[in-house]
PDB file of C-alpha atoms and ligand atoms in Angstrom:
ATOM      1  CA  UNK A   1     -13.579 -45.211 -40.679  1.00  0.00           C
ATOM      2  CA  UNK A   2     -16.228 -42.326 -39.037  1.00  0.00           C
ATOM      3  CA  UNK A   3     -18.899 -41.488 -40.988  1.00  0.00           C
ATOM      4  CA  UNK A   4     -20.495 -37.722 -40.193  1.00  0.00           C
ATOM      5  CA  UNK A   5     -24.460 -38.256 -39.889  1.00  0.00           C
ATOM      6  CA  UNK A   6     -26.578 -35.389 -40.913  1.00  0.00           C
ATOM      7  CA  UNK A   7     -28.076 -33.820 -37.920  1.00  0.00           C
ATOM      8  CA  UNK A   8     -25.412 -35.478 -35.766  1.00  0.00           C
ATOM      9  CA  UNK A   9     -23.195 -32.938 -36.612  1.00  0.00           C
ATOM     10  CA  UNK A  10     -22.197 -30.273 -33.241  1.00  0.00           C
ATOM     11  CA  UNK A  11     -22.881 -27.565 -35.988  1.00  0.00           C
ATOM     12  CA  UNK A  12     -26.425 -28.734 -36.713  1.00  0.00           C
ATOM     13  CA  UNK A  13     -28.982 -25.596 -36.029  1.00  0.00           C
ATOM     14  CA  UNK A  14     -31.196 -26.255 -33.777  1.00  0.00           C
ATOM     15  CA  UNK A  15     -35.165 -27.006 -33.645  1.00  0.00           C
ATOM     16  CA  UNK A  16     -37.489 -24.387 -33.132  1.00  0.00           C
ATOM     17  CA  UNK A  17     -40.125 -25.269 -30.886  1.00  0.00           C
ATOM     18  CA  UNK A  18     -42.929 -22.229 -30.672  1.00  0.00           C
ATOM     19  CA  UNK A  19     -45.889 -21.543 -28.441  1.00  0.00           C
ATOM     20  CA  UNK A  20     -48.470 -19.524 -28.920  1.00  0.00           C
ATOM     21  CA  UNK A  21     -51.059 -17.314 -26.902  1.00  0.00           C
ATOM     22  CA  UNK A  22     -52.206 -18.828 -23.521  1.00  0.00           C
ATOM     23  CA  UNK A  23     -49.751 -21.700 -23.576  1.00  0.00           C
ATOM     24  CA  UNK A  24     -47.572 -20.177 -20.837  1.00  0.00           C
ATOM     25  CA  UNK A  25     -50.832 -20.788 -18.448  1.00  0.00           C
ATOM     26  CA  UNK A  26     -50.304 -25.111 -19.151  1.00  0.00           C
ATOM     27  CA  UNK A  27     -50.897 -26.683 -16.269  1.00  0.00           C
ATOM     28  CA  UNK A  28     -53.309 -24.854 -14.489  1.00  0.00           C
ATOM     29  CA  UNK A  29     -55.235 -23.561 -17.838  1.00  0.00           C
ATOM     30  CA  UNK A  30     -58.374 -25.731 -18.439  1.00  0.00           C
ATOM     31  CA  UNK A  31     -56.265 -28.884 -17.463  1.00  0.00           C
ATOM     32  CA  UNK A  32     -59.076 -31.043 -18.509  1.00  0.00           C
ATOM     33  CA  UNK A  33     -58.534 -30.255 -22.112  1.00  0.00           C
ATOM     34  CA  UNK A  34     -54.620 -29.665 -21.859  1.00  0.00           C
ATOM     35  CA  UNK A  35     -53.561 -31.672 -19.299  1.00  0.00           C
ATOM     36  CA  UNK A  36     -51.081 -31.194 -16.289  1.00  0.00           C
ATOM     37  CA  UNK A  37     -47.963 -30.763 -17.932  1.00  0.00           C
ATOM     38  CA  UNK A  38     -46.604 -27.041 -17.553  1.00  0.00           C
ATOM     39  CA  UNK A  39     -44.644 -25.596 -20.158  1.00  0.00           C
ATOM     40  CA  UNK A  40     -41.551 -25.357 -18.991  1.00  0.00           C
ATOM     41  CA  UNK A  41     -42.033 -28.899 -18.180  1.00  0.00           C
ATOM     42  CA  UNK A  42     -42.234 -29.690 -21.680  1.00  0.00           C
ATOM     43  CA  UNK A  43     -39.606 -27.429 -22.665  1.00  0.00           C
ATOM     44  CA  UNK A  44     -37.667 -29.772 -20.720  1.00  0.00           C
ATOM     45  CA  UNK A  45     -38.768 -32.785 -21.788  1.00  0.00           C
ATOM     46  CA  UNK A  46     -38.438 -32.017 -25.742  1.00  0.00           C
ATOM     47  CA  UNK A  47     -34.764 -30.655 -25.070  1.00  0.00           C
ATOM     48  CA  UNK A  48     -34.047 -34.282 -23.391  1.00  0.00           C
ATOM     49  CA  UNK A  49     -35.788 -35.458 -26.701  1.00  0.00           C
ATOM     50  CA  UNK A  50     -34.425 -33.763 -29.303  1.00  0.00           C
ATOM     51  CA  UNK A  51     -30.538 -34.691 -27.353  1.00  0.00           C
ATOM     52  CA  UNK A  52     -31.318 -38.305 -28.107  1.00  0.00           C
ATOM     53  CA  UNK A  53     -31.464 -37.318 -31.733  1.00  0.00           C
ATOM     54  CA  UNK A  54     -28.331 -34.990 -31.743  1.00  0.00           C
ATOM     55  CA  UNK A  55     -30.346 -32.386 -31.716  1.00  0.00           C
ATOM     56  CA  UNK A  56     -30.495 -28.824 -29.630  1.00  0.00           C
ATOM     57  CA  UNK A  57     -33.769 -27.056 -28.705  1.00  0.00           C
ATOM     58  CA  UNK A  58     -34.748 -23.547 -29.148  1.00  0.00           C
ATOM     59  CA  UNK A  59     -37.855 -23.417 -27.044  1.00  0.00           C
ATOM     60  CA  UNK A  60     -39.852 -20.170 -27.008  1.00  0.00           C
ATOM     61  CA  UNK A  61     -43.477 -19.054 -25.797  1.00  0.00           C
ATOM     62  CA  UNK A  62     -45.196 -15.762 -26.985  1.00  0.00           C
ATOM     63  CA  UNK A  63     -48.606 -14.115 -26.751  1.00  0.00           C
ATOM     64  CA  UNK A  64     -48.574 -12.103 -29.618  1.00  0.00           C
ATOM     65  CA  UNK A  65     -48.654 -12.790 -33.120  1.00  0.00           C
ATOM     66  CA  UNK A  66     -45.649 -10.670 -34.718  1.00  0.00           C
ATOM     67  CA  UNK A  67     -43.301 -12.154 -32.102  1.00  0.00           C
ATOM     68  CA  UNK A  68     -44.522 -15.582 -33.471  1.00  0.00           C
ATOM     69  CA  UNK A  69     -44.073 -14.288 -37.215  1.00  0.00           C
ATOM     70  CA  UNK A  70     -40.486 -12.907 -36.455  1.00  0.00           C
ATOM     71  CA  UNK A  71     -39.608 -16.030 -34.681  1.00  0.00           C
ATOM     72  CA  UNK A  72     -40.810 -18.159 -38.012  1.00  0.00           C
ATOM     73  CA  UNK A  73     -38.869 -15.475 -40.229  1.00  0.00           C
ATOM     74  CA  UNK A  74     -35.600 -16.110 -37.956  1.00  0.00           C
ATOM     75  CA  UNK A  75     -35.886 -19.735 -38.499  1.00  0.00           C
ATOM     76  CA  UNK A  76     -35.568 -19.455 -41.915  1.00  0.00           C
ATOM     77  CA  UNK A  77     -32.089 -19.187 -41.413  1.00  0.00           C
ATOM     78  CA  UNK A  78     -31.413 -19.984 -37.469  1.00  0.00           C
ATOM     79  CA  UNK A  79     -33.296 -23.691 -37.213  1.00  0.00           C
ATOM     80  CA  UNK A  80     -33.004 -26.615 -38.799  1.00  0.00           C
ATOM     81  CA  UNK A  81     -36.988 -26.934 -38.632  1.00  0.00           C
ATOM     82  CA  UNK A  82     -39.561 -25.856 -36.640  1.00  0.00           C
ATOM     83  CA  UNK A  83     -42.422 -27.669 -34.161  1.00  0.00           C
ATOM     84  CA  UNK A  84     -45.391 -25.083 -33.923  1.00  0.00           C
ATOM     85  CA  UNK A  85     -48.090 -24.775 -31.722  1.00  0.00           C
ATOM     86  CA  UNK A  86     -49.913 -21.591 -32.826  1.00  0.00           C
ATOM     87  CA  UNK A  87     -52.740 -22.161 -30.211  1.00  0.00           C
ATOM     88  CA  UNK A  88     -55.895 -19.906 -31.040  1.00  0.00           C
ATOM     89  CA  UNK A  89     -54.344 -18.271 -33.895  1.00  0.00           C
ATOM     90  CA  UNK A  90     -53.739 -21.726 -35.957  1.00  0.00           C
ATOM     91  CA  UNK A  91     -57.284 -20.619 -35.737  1.00  0.00           C
ATOM     92  CA  UNK A  92     -57.331 -17.178 -37.492  1.00  0.00           C
ATOM     93  CA  UNK A  93     -54.111 -16.202 -39.026  1.00  0.00           C
ATOM     94  CA  UNK A  94     -53.129 -15.857 -42.520  1.00  0.00           C
ATOM     95  CA  UNK A  95     -50.373 -13.804 -41.547  1.00  0.00           C
ATOM     96  CA  UNK A  96     -48.540 -16.763 -39.767  1.00  0.00           C
ATOM     97  CA  UNK A  97     -49.830 -19.085 -42.156  1.00  0.00           C
ATOM     98  CA  UNK A  98     -47.708 -16.960 -44.558  1.00  0.00           C
ATOM     99  CA  UNK A  99     -44.768 -16.648 -42.533  1.00  0.00           C
ATOM    100  CA  UNK A 100     -44.895 -20.379 -41.712  1.00  0.00           C
ATOM    101  CA  UNK A 101     -44.936 -20.728 -46.179  1.00  0.00           C
ATOM    102  CA  UNK A 102     -41.919 -18.415 -46.165  1.00  0.00           C
ATOM    103  CA  UNK A 103     -40.237 -21.200 -44.076  1.00  0.00           C
ATOM    104  CA  UNK A 104     -38.998 -23.467 -46.652  1.00  0.00           C
ATOM    105  CA  UNK A 105     -38.167 -25.973 -44.029  1.00  0.00           C
ATOM    106  CA  UNK A 106     -39.884 -29.166 -42.049  1.00  0.00           C
ATOM    107  CA  UNK A 107     -42.782 -27.757 -39.917  1.00  0.00           C
ATOM    108  CA  UNK A 108     -44.403 -30.023 -37.829  1.00  0.00           C
ATOM    109  CA  UNK A 109     -47.776 -28.563 -36.188  1.00  0.00           C
ATOM    110  CA  UNK A 110     -48.783 -30.026 -32.867  1.00  0.00           C
ATOM    111  CA  UNK A 111     -51.921 -29.326 -30.529  1.00  0.00           C
ATOM    112  CA  UNK A 112     -52.210 -30.946 -26.804  1.00  0.00           C
ATOM    113  CA  UNK A 113     -55.801 -31.567 -27.855  1.00  0.00           C
ATOM    114  CA  UNK A 114     -57.793 -32.625 -30.497  1.00  0.00           C
ATOM    115  CA  UNK A 115     -59.357 -29.350 -31.841  1.00  0.00           C
ATOM    116  CA  UNK A 116     -61.729 -31.899 -34.374  1.00  0.00           C
ATOM    117  CA  UNK A 117     -63.337 -33.126 -31.172  1.00  0.00           C
ATOM    118  CA  UNK A 118     -63.992 -29.630 -30.010  1.00  0.00           C
ATOM    119  CA  UNK A 119     -65.828 -26.538 -31.414  1.00  0.00           C
ATOM    120  CA  UNK A 120     -66.412 -26.014 -34.872  1.00  0.00           C
ATOM    121  CA  UNK A 121     -64.019 -22.879 -34.857  1.00  0.00           C
ATOM    122  CA  UNK A 122     -61.152 -24.690 -34.142  1.00  0.00           C
ATOM    123  CA  UNK A 123     -61.446 -27.732 -36.646  1.00  0.00           C
ATOM    124  CA  UNK A 124     -59.859 -25.041 -39.421  1.00  0.00           C
ATOM    125  CA  UNK A 125     -56.161 -24.638 -39.095  1.00  0.00           C
ATOM    126  CA  UNK A 126     -54.471 -22.027 -41.441  1.00  0.00           C
ATOM    127  CA  UNK A 127     -50.932 -23.501 -40.112  1.00  0.00           C
ATOM    128  CA  UNK A 128     -51.944 -26.830 -41.252  1.00  0.00           C
ATOM    129  CA  UNK A 129     -52.117 -25.747 -45.231  1.00  0.00           C
ATOM    130  CA  UNK A 130     -47.698 -25.287 -44.984  1.00  0.00           C
ATOM    131  CA  UNK A 131     -47.247 -28.199 -41.805  1.00  0.00           C
ATOM    132  CA  UNK A 132     -45.176 -31.438 -42.971  1.00  0.00           C
ATOM    133  CA  UNK A 133     -47.283 -32.877 -40.669  1.00  0.00           C
ATOM    134  CA  UNK A 134     -49.729 -32.231 -38.149  1.00  0.00           C
ATOM    135  CA  UNK A 135     -49.874 -33.936 -34.235  1.00  0.00           C
ATOM    136  CA  UNK A 136     -52.989 -33.606 -31.890  1.00  0.00           C
ATOM    137  CA  UNK A 137     -54.909 -35.255 -29.131  1.00  0.00           C
ATOM    138  CA  UNK A 138     -51.990 -36.764 -27.545  1.00  0.00           C
ATOM    139  CA  UNK A 139     -50.929 -33.648 -25.155  1.00  0.00           C
ATOM    140  CA  UNK A 140     -47.508 -33.075 -24.119  1.00  0.00           C
ATOM    141  CA  UNK A 141     -46.668 -36.447 -25.477  1.00  0.00           C
ATOM    142  CA  UNK A 142     -47.386 -34.816 -28.904  1.00  0.00           C
ATOM    143  CA  UNK A 143     -44.593 -32.309 -28.640  1.00  0.00           C
ATOM    144  CA  UNK A 144     -42.123 -35.569 -28.239  1.00  0.00           C
ATOM    145  CA  UNK A 145     -43.565 -37.244 -31.138  1.00  0.00           C
ATOM    146  CA  UNK A 146     -42.801 -34.333 -33.474  1.00  0.00           C
ATOM    147  CA  UNK A 147     -38.794 -33.989 -32.158  1.00  0.00           C
ATOM    148  CA  UNK A 148     -38.975 -37.904 -33.143  1.00  0.00           C
ATOM    149  CA  UNK A 149     -40.457 -37.116 -36.601  1.00  0.00           C
ATOM    150  CA  UNK A 150     -38.304 -34.139 -37.336  1.00  0.00           C
ATOM    151  CA  UNK A 151     -34.881 -35.418 -36.541  1.00  0.00           C
ATOM    152  CA  UNK A 152     -36.323 -38.105 -38.684  1.00  0.00           C
ATOM    153  CA  UNK A 153     -37.183 -35.892 -41.774  1.00  0.00           C
ATOM    154  CA  UNK A 154     -33.847 -34.127 -41.075  1.00  0.00           C
ATOM    155  CA  UNK A 155     -31.887 -37.039 -41.309  1.00  0.00           C
ATOM    156  CA  UNK A 156     -33.409 -37.991 -44.584  1.00  0.00           C
TER     157      UNK A 156
HETATM  158  C1  LIG B 201     -54.312 -25.801 -28.741  1.00  0.00           C
HETATM  159  C2  LIG B 201     -55.593 -25.829 -29.654  1.00  0.00           C
HETATM  160  C3  LIG B 201     -56.461 -24.521 -29.889  1.00  0.00           C
HETATM  161  O1  LIG B 201     -57.789 -25.001 -30.223  1.00  0.00           O
HETATM  162  C4  LIG B 201     -56.299 -23.583 -28.556  1.00  0.00           C
HETATM  163  O2  LIG B 201     -56.780 -22.144 -28.972  1.00  0.00           O
HETATM  164  C5  LIG B 201     -55.241 -23.687 -27.782  1.00  0.00           C
HETATM  165  C6  LIG B 201     -54.383 -24.924 -27.536  1.00  0.00           C
HETATM  166  C7  LIG B 201     -53.787 -27.123 -28.418  1.00  0.00           C
HETATM  167  O3  LIG B 201     -52.679 -27.138 -28.062  1.00  0.00           O
HETATM  168  O4  LIG B 201     -54.517 -27.994 -27.963  1.00  0.00           O
HETATM  169  O5  LIG B 201     -54.736 -22.825 -27.177  1.00  0.00           O
HETATM  170  O6  LIG B 201     -53.443 -25.158 -29.975  1.00  0.00           O
END
């Protein structure tokens, strides 16, 4: 008899992948730090990877802190889990941390670069205090690993 696998149901909520300030410039912005993949290319690869796990993706970018907070609040009821690259706001925003804490669903924090190899002000991420896990320094691949990790957590 066919058994339903959690996360494989057609009714599974999407994974939200949220991207913060300046990530819309990927591809041309400091490529030696962030790589050459554009955000649109990452979004496409992420959706394909999620599909292999039976999930759809809601992929968004905003340069505005409040909009990211609104989306994290929306994710409380509309998402299975969240992948968040809050970019520079990771290092400054207590409000984004508060929204991440209120999520009550798995959240994977992603950074393309490895902030620990960079300026000291990047070594603290407020988001990490609420994240289920953190992936950094692996470029666009980090997003795909985050999808694998989140899908694994959601199937458990
Ligand atoms: C980043 C790292 C942040 O320190 C930086 O402000 C970004 C991108 C990353 O993906 O490596 O904008 O989040």
